Short mmCIF file of C-alpha atoms and ligand atoms in Angstrom, two decimals:
data_model
loop_
_atom_site.label_atom_id
_atom_site.label_comp_id
_atom_site.label_asym_id
_atom_site.label_seq_id
_atom_site.Cartn_x
_atom_site.Cartn_y
_atom_site.Cartn_z
CA UNK A 1 0.00 0.00 0.00
CA UNK A 2 1.36 3.39 -0.96
CA UNK A 3 0.29 6.18 1.37
CA UNK A 4 0.25 9.86 0.55
CA UNK A 5 1.92 12.21 3.03
CA UNK A 6 -0.26 15.04 4.31
CA UNK A 7 2.43 17.52 3.27
CA UNK A 8 1.96 16.32 -0.35
CA UNK A 9 -1.86 16.62 -0.50
CA UNK A 10 -1.54 19.84 -2.51
CA UNK A 11 -0.36 17.74 -5.48
CA UNK A 12 -3.43 15.47 -5.37
CA UNK A 13 -6.42 17.84 -5.39
CA UNK A 14 -9.49 16.10 -6.85
CA UNK A 15 -7.84 12.68 -6.68
CA UNK A 16 -8.43 9.75 -4.35
CA UNK A 17 -5.57 9.03 -1.94
CA UNK A 18 -4.95 7.12 1.27
CA UNK A 19 -3.26 8.77 4.22
CA UNK A 20 -2.00 6.96 7.31
CA UNK A 21 -1.45 8.52 10.72
CA UNK A 22 -2.80 9.05 14.20
CA UNK A 23 -5.95 10.67 15.52
CA UNK A 24 -5.10 14.20 16.56
CA UNK A 25 -8.61 15.34 17.38
CA UNK A 26 -12.23 14.73 16.41
CA UNK A 27 -15.54 16.55 16.44
CA UNK A 28 -19.01 15.37 15.59
CA UNK A 29 -22.58 16.48 15.26
CA UNK A 30 -25.65 14.48 14.19
CA UNK A 31 -24.90 14.01 10.51
CA UNK A 32 -21.20 14.81 10.28
CA UNK A 33 -17.89 13.52 11.62
CA UNK A 34 -14.62 15.49 11.55
CA UNK A 35 -11.60 13.28 12.04
CA UNK A 36 -8.34 15.22 12.31
CA UNK A 37 -5.31 13.14 11.44
CA UNK A 38 -1.60 13.87 11.94
CA UNK A 39 1.09 11.89 10.15
CA UNK A 40 4.25 13.70 11.22
CA UNK A 41 4.37 15.78 8.04
CA UNK A 42 1.21 17.75 8.80
CA UNK A 43 -2.38 17.77 10.01
CA UNK A 44 -5.41 17.03 7.85
CA UNK A 45 -9.11 17.24 8.54
CA UNK A 46 -11.07 14.35 7.08
CA UNK A 47 -14.86 14.50 6.93
CA UNK A 48 -17.82 12.12 6.64
CA UNK A 49 -21.40 13.22 5.95
CA UNK A 50 -24.59 11.17 6.37
CA UNK A 51 -26.10 9.71 4.29
CA UNK A 52 -23.30 9.95 1.70
CA UNK A 53 -21.03 7.43 3.42
CA UNK A 54 -21.42 3.84 4.49
CA UNK A 55 -22.81 3.60 8.10
CA UNK A 56 -19.71 1.51 8.95
CA UNK A 57 -17.57 4.63 8.43
CA UNK A 58 -19.58 6.44 11.09
CA UNK A 59 -19.22 3.52 13.49
CA UNK A 60 -15.43 3.50 13.06
CA UNK A 61 -15.22 7.28 13.54
CA UNK A 62 -17.06 6.93 16.85
CA UNK A 63 -14.54 4.34 18.07
CA UNK A 64 -11.47 6.53 17.58
CA UNK A 65 -9.53 7.77 20.59
CA UNK A 66 -6.74 10.31 20.81
CA UNK A 67 -3.65 8.79 19.08
CA UNK A 68 -5.46 5.77 17.58
CA UNK A 69 -3.48 4.89 14.45
CA UNK A 70 -5.54 4.67 11.31
CA UNK A 71 -5.70 5.00 7.56
CA UNK A 72 -8.21 7.00 5.59
CA UNK A 73 -9.03 6.84 1.88
CA UNK A 74 -10.85 9.67 0.18
CA UNK A 75 -10.80 12.48 -2.34
CA UNK A 76 -8.64 15.56 -1.65
CA UNK A 77 -10.36 18.96 -1.61
CA UNK A 78 -8.76 22.36 -1.22
CA UNK A 79 -10.37 24.23 1.65
CA UNK A 80 -8.73 27.34 3.07
CA UNK A 81 -10.63 27.02 6.35
CA UNK A 82 -9.21 23.55 7.08
CA UNK A 83 -6.00 23.24 9.13
CA UNK A 84 -3.28 22.71 6.53
CA UNK A 85 -5.55 23.99 3.74
CA UNK A 86 -6.68 20.57 2.38
CA UNK A 87 -9.49 18.20 3.37
CA UNK A 88 -10.28 14.61 2.63
CA UNK A 89 -13.82 13.27 2.19
CA UNK A 90 -13.74 9.90 3.89
CA UNK A 91 -14.62 6.95 1.71
CA UNK A 92 -13.00 4.29 3.85
CA UNK A 93 -11.44 4.43 7.31
CA UNK A 94 -9.56 1.63 9.08
CA UNK A 95 -8.22 1.42 12.62
CA UNK A 96 -4.64 0.11 12.73
CA UNK A 97 -3.85 0.34 16.44
CA UNK A 98 -6.03 1.29 19.39
CA UNK A 99 -5.04 3.95 21.91
CA UNK A 100 -6.96 3.69 25.15
CA UNK A 101 -6.44 6.52 27.67
CA UNK A 102 -3.53 8.32 26.02
CA UNK A 103 -1.89 9.98 29.03
CA UNK A 104 -1.28 13.41 27.48
CA UNK A 105 -4.61 15.11 26.85
CA UNK A 106 -5.03 18.61 25.44
CA UNK A 107 -5.53 19.93 28.99
CA UNK A 108 -2.58 21.35 30.97
CA UNK A 109 -0.01 19.00 32.48
CA UNK A 110 2.92 19.62 34.83
CA UNK A 111 6.42 19.51 33.33
CA UNK A 112 7.51 16.58 35.55
CA UNK A 113 4.65 14.50 34.16
CA UNK A 114 5.41 15.53 30.59
CA UNK A 115 9.10 14.71 31.03
CA UNK A 116 8.23 11.21 32.34
CA UNK A 117 6.18 10.81 29.19
CA UNK A 118 8.71 12.40 26.87
CA UNK A 119 8.36 9.46 24.43
CA UNK A 120 4.70 10.45 23.96
CA UNK A 121 5.06 14.19 24.55
CA UNK A 122 7.07 14.33 21.28
CA UNK A 123 3.75 13.97 19.43
CA UNK A 124 2.45 17.31 20.76
CA UNK A 125 2.28 20.13 18.27
CA UNK A 126 4.74 22.46 20.05
CA UNK A 127 7.32 19.77 20.72
CA UNK A 128 7.01 18.68 17.11
CA UNK A 129 7.53 22.26 15.87
CA UNK A 130 10.55 22.79 18.16
CA UNK A 131 12.26 19.64 16.92
CA UNK A 132 11.57 20.51 13.29
CA UNK A 133 13.42 23.77 13.92
CA UNK A 134 16.25 21.73 15.45
CA UNK A 135 16.45 19.75 12.23
CA UNK A 136 16.64 22.95 10.20
CA UNK A 137 19.33 24.41 12.47
CA UNK A 138 21.45 21.29 11.97
CA UNK A 139 20.94 21.38 8.22
CA UNK A 140 21.90 25.07 8.09
CA UNK A 141 25.00 24.40 10.22
CA UNK A 142 26.18 21.70 7.84
CA UNK A 143 25.35 23.68 4.70
CA UNK A 144 27.22 26.70 6.05
CA UNK A 145 30.49 24.82 6.53
CA UNK A 146 30.10 22.52 3.52
CA UNK A 147 29.58 25.54 1.23
CA UNK A 148 32.76 27.15 2.53
CA UNK A 149 35.15 24.29 1.87
CA UNK A 150 35.26 22.82 5.35
CA UNK A 151 35.74 19.06 5.74
CA UNK A 152 33.58 17.26 8.30
CA UNK A 153 35.76 14.95 10.38
CA UNK A 154 34.32 13.09 13.35
CA UNK A 155 36.21 13.11 16.62
CA UNK A 156 36.11 10.31 19.20
CA UNK A 157 33.60 10.16 22.03
CA UNK A 158 35.70 7.85 24.18
CA UNK A 159 38.83 9.76 25.09
CA UNK A 160 41.78 9.45 27.43
CA UNK A 161 42.20 13.14 28.26
CA UNK A 162 40.14 16.14 29.34
CA UNK A 163 39.54 19.10 27.04
CA UNK A 164 37.50 21.51 29.15
CA UNK A 165 38.96 20.81 32.61
CA UNK A 166 38.65 17.74 34.79
CA UNK A 167 35.68 18.65 37.00
CA UNK A 168 32.90 17.75 34.58
CA UNK A 169 34.16 14.47 33.15
CA UNK A 170 32.03 11.34 32.93
CA UNK A 171 34.42 8.51 33.67
CA UNK A 172 34.10 5.04 32.26
CA UNK A 173 36.06 1.82 32.38
CA UNK A 174 37.86 1.09 29.13
CA UNK A 175 39.10 -2.49 29.44
CA UNK A 176 40.65 -1.80 32.80
CA UNK A 177 41.89 1.68 31.84
CA UNK A 178 40.18 4.94 32.74
CA UNK A 179 38.48 6.71 29.86
CA UNK A 180 36.13 9.68 29.63
CA UNK A 181 33.19 10.75 27.53
CA UNK A 182 34.27 13.67 25.37
CA UNK A 183 33.48 17.20 26.56
CA UNK A 184 34.51 18.65 23.20
CA UNK A 185 36.11 17.42 19.97
CA UNK A 186 38.46 20.40 19.90
CA UNK A 187 41.83 18.78 20.61
CA UNK A 188 41.32 16.21 17.85
CA UNK A 189 39.84 18.92 15.65
CA UNK A 190 43.11 20.82 15.96
CA UNK A 191 45.01 17.77 14.66
CA UNK A 192 42.48 17.50 11.82
CA UNK A 193 42.90 21.21 10.97
CA UNK A 194 46.66 20.75 10.65
CA UNK A 195 45.94 18.02 8.07
CA UNK A 196 42.93 19.53 6.24
CA UNK A 197 43.12 23.30 6.87
CA UNK A 198 39.44 23.98 7.52
CA UNK A 199 37.48 21.33 9.41
CA UNK A 200 34.48 20.87 11.62
CA UNK A 201 33.21 18.15 13.87
CA UNK A 202 29.66 17.66 14.98
CA UNK A 203 28.66 15.21 17.63
CA UNK A 204 27.37 14.58 21.13
CA UNK A 205 29.42 15.93 24.01
CA UNK A 206 29.13 15.20 27.72
CA UNK A 207 29.52 17.28 30.84
CA UNK A 208 28.92 15.96 34.35
CA UNK A 209 27.78 19.43 35.37
CA UNK A 210 25.91 19.50 38.64
CA UNK A 211 23.85 22.48 37.56
CA UNK A 212 20.08 22.39 37.34
CA UNK A 213 19.64 25.48 35.21
CA UNK A 214 17.48 25.94 32.16
CA UNK A 215 20.66 26.17 30.02
CA UNK A 216 22.47 22.96 30.98
CA UNK A 217 22.24 19.43 29.66
CA UNK A 218 24.67 16.67 30.60
CA UNK A 219 24.61 15.40 27.00
CA UNK A 220 24.40 17.99 24.24
CA UNK A 221 25.31 18.29 20.58
CA UNK A 222 28.07 20.63 19.59
CA UNK A 223 29.38 21.77 16.21
CA UNK A 224 33.00 22.88 16.25
CA UNK A 225 34.87 24.49 13.36
CA UNK A 226 38.68 24.77 13.52
CA UNK A 227 40.80 26.70 11.01
CA UNK A 228 44.57 26.80 10.50
CA UNK A 229 46.14 30.27 10.09
CA UNK A 230 43.03 32.00 11.49
CA UNK A 231 43.38 34.48 14.36
CA UNK A 232 40.83 35.71 16.92
CA UNK A 233 39.50 38.44 14.61
CA UNK A 234 38.96 35.88 11.83
CA UNK A 235 37.28 33.59 14.34
CA UNK A 236 34.83 36.34 15.34
CA UNK A 237 34.12 37.12 11.67
CA UNK A 238 33.35 33.43 11.08
CA UNK A 239 31.15 33.09 14.19
CA UNK A 240 29.17 36.18 13.22
CA UNK A 241 28.59 35.09 9.64
CA UNK A 242 27.66 31.62 10.86
CA UNK A 243 25.07 32.78 13.40
CA UNK A 244 23.52 35.20 10.91
CA UNK A 245 23.22 32.39 8.35
CA UNK A 246 21.70 29.81 10.69
CA UNK A 247 19.13 32.25 12.09
CA UNK A 248 18.32 33.48 8.57
CA UNK A 249 17.70 29.92 7.36
CA UNK A 250 15.36 29.18 10.25
CA UNK A 251 13.37 32.37 9.64
CA UNK A 252 13.10 31.51 5.95
CA UNK A 253 12.39 27.78 6.19
CA UNK A 254 10.48 27.42 9.46
CA UNK A 255 7.69 30.01 9.15
CA UNK A 256 5.00 27.52 10.16
CA UNK A 257 6.91 26.14 13.10
CA UNK A 258 7.77 29.61 14.43
CA UNK A 259 4.12 30.58 14.10
CA UNK A 260 3.00 27.51 16.10
CA UNK A 261 5.58 28.46 18.73
CA UNK A 262 4.29 32.06 18.75
CA UNK A 263 7.84 33.27 18.21
CA UNK A 264 8.26 36.99 17.55
CA UNK A 265 10.09 36.79 14.22
CA UNK A 266 11.07 40.48 14.24
CA UNK A 267 13.50 39.60 17.06
CA UNK A 268 15.24 37.16 14.70
CA UNK A 269 15.06 39.31 11.60
CA UNK A 270 17.35 41.91 13.17
CA UNK A 271 20.12 39.34 13.70
CA UNK A 272 22.42 40.87 11.10
CA UNK A 273 26.14 41.53 11.02
CA UNK A 274 28.05 43.27 12.50
CA UNK A 275 27.45 42.05 16.07
CA UNK A 276 28.81 44.24 18.86
CA UNK A 277 32.32 43.17 19.97
CA UNK A 278 32.99 44.06 23.59
CA UNK A 279 36.04 43.12 25.62
CA UNK A 280 35.53 41.45 28.98
CA UNK A 281 37.05 44.51 30.67
CA UNK A 282 34.45 46.73 28.99
CA UNK A 283 31.60 44.41 30.02
CA UNK A 284 32.66 44.82 33.66
CA UNK A 285 32.00 48.58 33.50
CA UNK A 286 28.70 48.00 31.70
CA UNK A 287 27.61 45.34 34.20
CA UNK A 288 28.48 47.55 37.16
CA UNK A 289 26.19 50.30 35.81
CA UNK A 290 23.39 47.81 35.15
CA UNK A 291 23.75 46.24 38.59
CA UNK A 292 23.18 49.63 40.21
CA UNK A 293 20.36 50.53 37.86
CA UNK A 294 18.53 47.21 38.46
CA UNK A 295 19.03 47.29 42.24
CA UNK A 296 16.72 50.30 42.44
CA UNK A 297 14.32 49.05 39.75
CA UNK A 298 10.59 48.72 40.42
CA UNK A 299 10.55 45.55 38.27
CA UNK A 300 10.99 42.56 40.66
CA UNK A 301 12.67 40.49 37.91
CA UNK A 302 15.35 43.11 37.34
CA UNK A 303 15.83 43.51 41.09
CA UNK A 304 16.36 39.75 41.39
CA UNK A 305 18.78 39.90 38.43
CA UNK A 306 20.89 42.53 40.18
CA UNK A 307 21.06 40.29 43.30
CA UNK A 308 22.18 37.35 41.17
CA UNK A 309 24.76 39.54 39.45
CA UNK A 310 26.22 40.50 42.85
CA UNK A 311 27.07 36.84 43.53
CA UNK A 312 29.60 36.97 40.71
CA UNK A 313 32.94 38.48 41.71
CA UNK A 314 35.17 40.75 39.66
CA UNK A 315 37.55 38.80 37.44
CA UNK A 316 35.28 35.72 37.38
CA UNK A 317 33.94 34.10 34.26
CA UNK A 318 30.65 35.80 33.34
CA UNK A 319 27.84 34.30 35.41
CA UNK A 320 24.41 33.39 34.02
CA UNK A 321 22.98 36.63 35.46
CA UNK A 322 25.71 38.72 33.80
CA UNK A 323 25.02 37.02 30.47
CA UNK A 324 21.30 37.68 30.92
CA UNK A 325 22.00 41.37 31.60
CA UNK A 326 24.15 41.62 28.46
CA UNK A 327 21.58 39.70 26.40
CA UNK A 328 18.53 41.74 27.36
CA UNK A 329 20.32 45.00 26.56
CA UNK A 330 21.08 44.10 22.95
CA UNK A 331 18.91 43.23 19.96
CA UNK A 332 21.50 40.89 18.44
CA UNK A 333 24.19 38.53 19.73
CA UNK A 334 27.11 40.14 21.52
CA UNK A 335 30.68 38.89 21.16
CA UNK A 336 32.53 39.21 24.44
CA UNK A 337 36.26 38.73 23.87
CA UNK A 338 39.45 38.60 25.93
CA UNK A 339 38.36 37.10 29.25
CA UNK A 340 40.93 36.80 32.05
CA UNK A 341 43.12 33.79 31.16
CA UNK A 342 42.76 32.56 34.73
CA UNK A 343 39.11 31.57 34.16
CA UNK A 344 39.64 29.95 30.76
CA UNK A 345 40.91 26.58 29.50
CA UNK A 346 44.62 25.70 29.24
CA UNK A 347 44.73 25.77 25.41
CA UNK A 348 43.79 29.47 25.08
CA UNK A 349 46.47 31.83 23.76
CA UNK A 350 47.23 34.83 25.95
CA UNK A 351 46.84 38.26 24.37
CA UNK A 352 50.40 39.44 23.59
CA UNK A 353 49.22 43.05 24.27
CA UNK A 354 47.90 42.13 27.69
CA UNK A 355 48.89 38.61 28.79
CA UNK A 356 46.45 38.47 31.70
CA UNK A 357 43.70 38.15 29.14
CA UNK A 358 43.07 35.31 26.70
CA UNK A 359 42.36 35.62 22.97
CA UNK A 360 38.95 34.04 23.35
CA UNK A 361 35.35 34.91 22.49
CA UNK A 362 31.94 33.96 23.82
CA UNK A 363 28.86 34.81 21.80
CA UNK A 364 25.99 35.82 24.10
CA UNK A 365 22.51 35.56 22.60
CA UNK A 366 19.91 38.25 23.19
CA UNK A 367 16.70 37.69 25.17
CA UNK A 368 18.46 36.08 28.11
CA UNK A 369 19.49 32.74 26.56
CA UNK A 370 23.15 33.28 27.47
CA UNK A 371 26.25 31.86 25.81
CA UNK A 372 25.65 30.05 22.54
CA UNK A 373 29.26 29.95 21.32
CA UNK A 374 32.61 29.63 23.06
CA UNK A 375 35.97 29.62 21.32
CA UNK A 376 39.17 31.46 20.56
CA UNK A 377 42.71 31.40 19.29
CA UNK A 378 44.82 28.45 20.47
CA UNK A 379 48.27 28.67 22.03
CA UNK A 380 50.70 27.59 19.31
CA UNK A 381 54.01 27.78 21.21
CA UNK A 382 55.24 24.43 22.52
CA UNK A 383 56.97 25.93 25.59
CA UNK A 384 54.05 28.16 26.59
CA UNK A 385 51.54 25.35 26.14
CA UNK A 386 53.61 22.92 28.23
CA UNK A 387 53.71 25.55 30.97
CA UNK A 388 49.94 26.00 30.81
CA UNK A 389 49.25 22.28 31.02
CA UNK A 390 51.42 22.05 34.15
CA UNK A 391 49.86 25.19 35.60
CA UNK A 392 46.38 23.65 35.20
CA UNK A 393 47.57 20.53 37.02
CA UNK A 394 47.01 18.33 33.96
CA UNK A 395 49.22 15.30 33.20
CA UNK A 396 51.76 16.22 30.47
CA UNK A 397 51.99 12.59 29.37
CA UNK A 398 48.33 12.52 28.30
CA UNK A 399 48.89 15.54 26.06
CA UNK A 400 51.99 14.22 24.34
CA UNK A 401 50.20 13.70 21.04
CA UNK A 402 48.52 17.13 21.28
CA UNK A 403 51.88 18.80 21.89
CA UNK A 404 53.20 17.13 18.73
CA UNK A 405 50.96 19.54 16.81
CA UNK A 406 53.21 22.33 18.17
CA UNK A 407 56.37 20.32 17.53
CA UNK A 408 55.77 19.68 13.86
CA UNK A 409 54.89 22.80 11.90
CA UNK A 410 52.91 24.75 14.45
CA UNK A 411 50.76 27.62 13.11
CA UNK A 412 48.32 30.13 14.61
CA UNK A 413 44.83 28.65 14.56
CA UNK A 414 41.39 29.22 16.00
CA UNK A 415 37.96 27.72 16.31
CA UNK A 416 34.79 27.64 18.34
CA UNK A 417 31.98 25.42 19.53
CA UNK A 418 28.26 26.07 19.29
CA UNK A 419 25.75 24.11 21.36
CA UNK A 420 22.87 23.09 19.10
CA UNK A 421 20.32 23.04 21.94
CA UNK A 422 21.23 26.54 23.14
CA UNK A 423 20.84 27.80 19.57
CA UNK A 424 17.45 26.09 19.18
CA UNK A 425 16.33 27.41 22.58
CA UNK A 426 17.05 30.91 21.41
CA UNK A 427 15.57 30.78 17.91
CA UNK A 428 12.40 29.01 19.04
CA UNK A 429 11.98 31.19 22.14
CA UNK A 430 11.78 28.06 24.33
CA UNK A 431 12.21 28.58 28.06
CA UNK A 432 14.20 25.44 28.90
CA UNK A 433 16.88 23.74 26.85
CA UNK A 434 15.38 20.28 27.65
CA UNK A 435 12.61 20.77 25.08
CA UNK A 436 15.07 21.24 22.20
CA UNK A 437 16.40 17.65 22.10
CA UNK A 438 14.20 14.56 21.72
CA UNK A 439 15.43 12.80 24.84
CA UNK A 440 17.19 15.26 27.16
CA UNK A 441 19.81 14.11 29.63
CA UNK A 442 19.84 16.25 32.75
CA UNK A 443 21.33 15.81 36.19
CA UNK A 444 18.09 14.18 37.39
CA UNK A 445 16.86 12.77 34.07
CA UNK A 446 18.15 9.70 32.26
CA UNK A 447 14.72 8.20 31.67
CA UNK A 448 13.00 7.70 29.25
O1 4AD B 501 32.32 27.10 25.87
P1 4AD B 501 32.48 25.63 25.70
O2 4AD B 501 32.75 24.82 26.91
O3 4AD B 501 33.65 25.48 24.63
C1 4AD B 501 34.26 24.31 24.26
O4 4AD B 501 33.94 23.21 24.56
C2 4AD B 501 35.37 24.54 23.25
N1 4AD B 501 36.29 23.40 23.33
C3 4AD B 501 34.77 24.67 21.88
C4 4AD B 501 35.79 24.96 20.81
O5 4AD B 501 36.44 26.00 20.86
N2 4AD B 501 35.94 24.08 19.85
O6 4AD B 501 31.18 25.04 24.98
C5 4AD B 501 30.80 25.53 23.72
C6 4AD B 501 29.29 25.68 23.66
C7 4AD B 501 28.72 26.71 24.61
O7 4AD B 501 28.83 28.02 24.11
C8 4AD B 501 27.26 26.26 24.68
O8 4AD B 501 26.56 26.68 23.53
C9 4AD B 501 27.40 24.76 24.62
O9 4AD B 501 28.64 24.48 24.00
N3 4AD B 501 27.36 24.16 25.96
C10 4AD B 501 26.28 23.54 26.49
N4 4AD B 501 25.04 23.34 26.02
C11 4AD B 501 24.16 22.68 26.80
N5 4AD B 501 24.46 22.19 28.01
C12 4AD B 501 25.70 22.37 28.54
N6 4AD B 501 25.98 21.86 29.73
C13 4AD B 501 26.68 23.07 27.76
N7 4AD B 501 27.96 23.40 27.96
C14 4AD B 501 28.35 24.06 26.85
MG1 MG B 502 32.03 28.49 27.38
#
């Protein structure tokens, strides 16, 4: 049996087709039955009128429950009032699988309940729309790099050394030897860049972060470009062009999804280059002013924000509250560069002009989503890098292969990592990052 997808009904107006899907909703009155079917590609209203159809059709319609799987044969009609714009007049309807007491009804449910039923929650219209946007983001990410001559090279998930510090490693037993789930493909990406020039990796990464915020997952997907002979300025140019492209593609290709999600598209349409570039030192002055302004604000949310900002000391990495304050004061992403080297990873190159600061950049999204990109220029000197590894208390032996990249034809190089879920959270206007991945892994969630 060949079924027609609901998204293709426009090509079959006036013809008889069979669609297969699940009951999304139904309505009835004396002589008419409306059976609304979803098949993953769209939603279609199918209709039966008495006495035009066989009484058996009416009987079947009355037996349908939410999420019953079924197939419907009928003629396609264009109808602008129908959801999706096309209707089917039911000639035949068959139940494929029953669905008694589907747990997620159209009424409100608590998030804990929905998360326990994530495998079924995925069928809801908003979850479906969010994950379609995720798909488009991933496609745009790949197109962006593929169209610019980058080679995709996968990096290992099982690794013997830490990339982003040792505190958030998931440890595993590798045939009697300690191994860790990768926090980032960067170190291997650097080796790949020395062989291929422009590369990117895209895969799952793991962080045993004990933070229950709306921005943190323990397993998330990251895309990481790495380019030989590129400096920090070039890295910021690339990040900016990349973010503009991905957001632009979503706005262009996901109109329907963004509408379902009630996303204010004007907020995305202004995401155009150039993005503001502000040094960490400059952000400190800006944040100090905002802290004072918000402390005396009548808005309780801003007052709370200023209290949260106070918890972060001077010279620290930017806290979530600081990022929020930066984000809500700009209409496009902000690139904060040159953080104090003390708060950044061992591989960062120090700024020759001011060695207390690192040649790094974080891209902070507007609307309070926080950091979507982290990256920078890598230290290319063998001696300096060895010193940094020791200073960070990391075992030199484990980095022997990585140091070889500085031993044999070292060059300046840079790259960054973007978390797919943070990006999707921002473009869809979702509150919590957990709704932007089919099966989120959080500190307290590994099921389903
Ligand atoms: O800033 P991070 O830690 O940078 C790196 O891992 C670099 N090695 C990347 C590179 O230069 N190749 O992480 C990069 C991005 C963050 O900006 C954020 O978008 C995302 O990864 N991210 C997370 N997303 C969800 N949950 C978490 N726990 C995340 N931690 C980082
Ligand atoms: Mg970071």
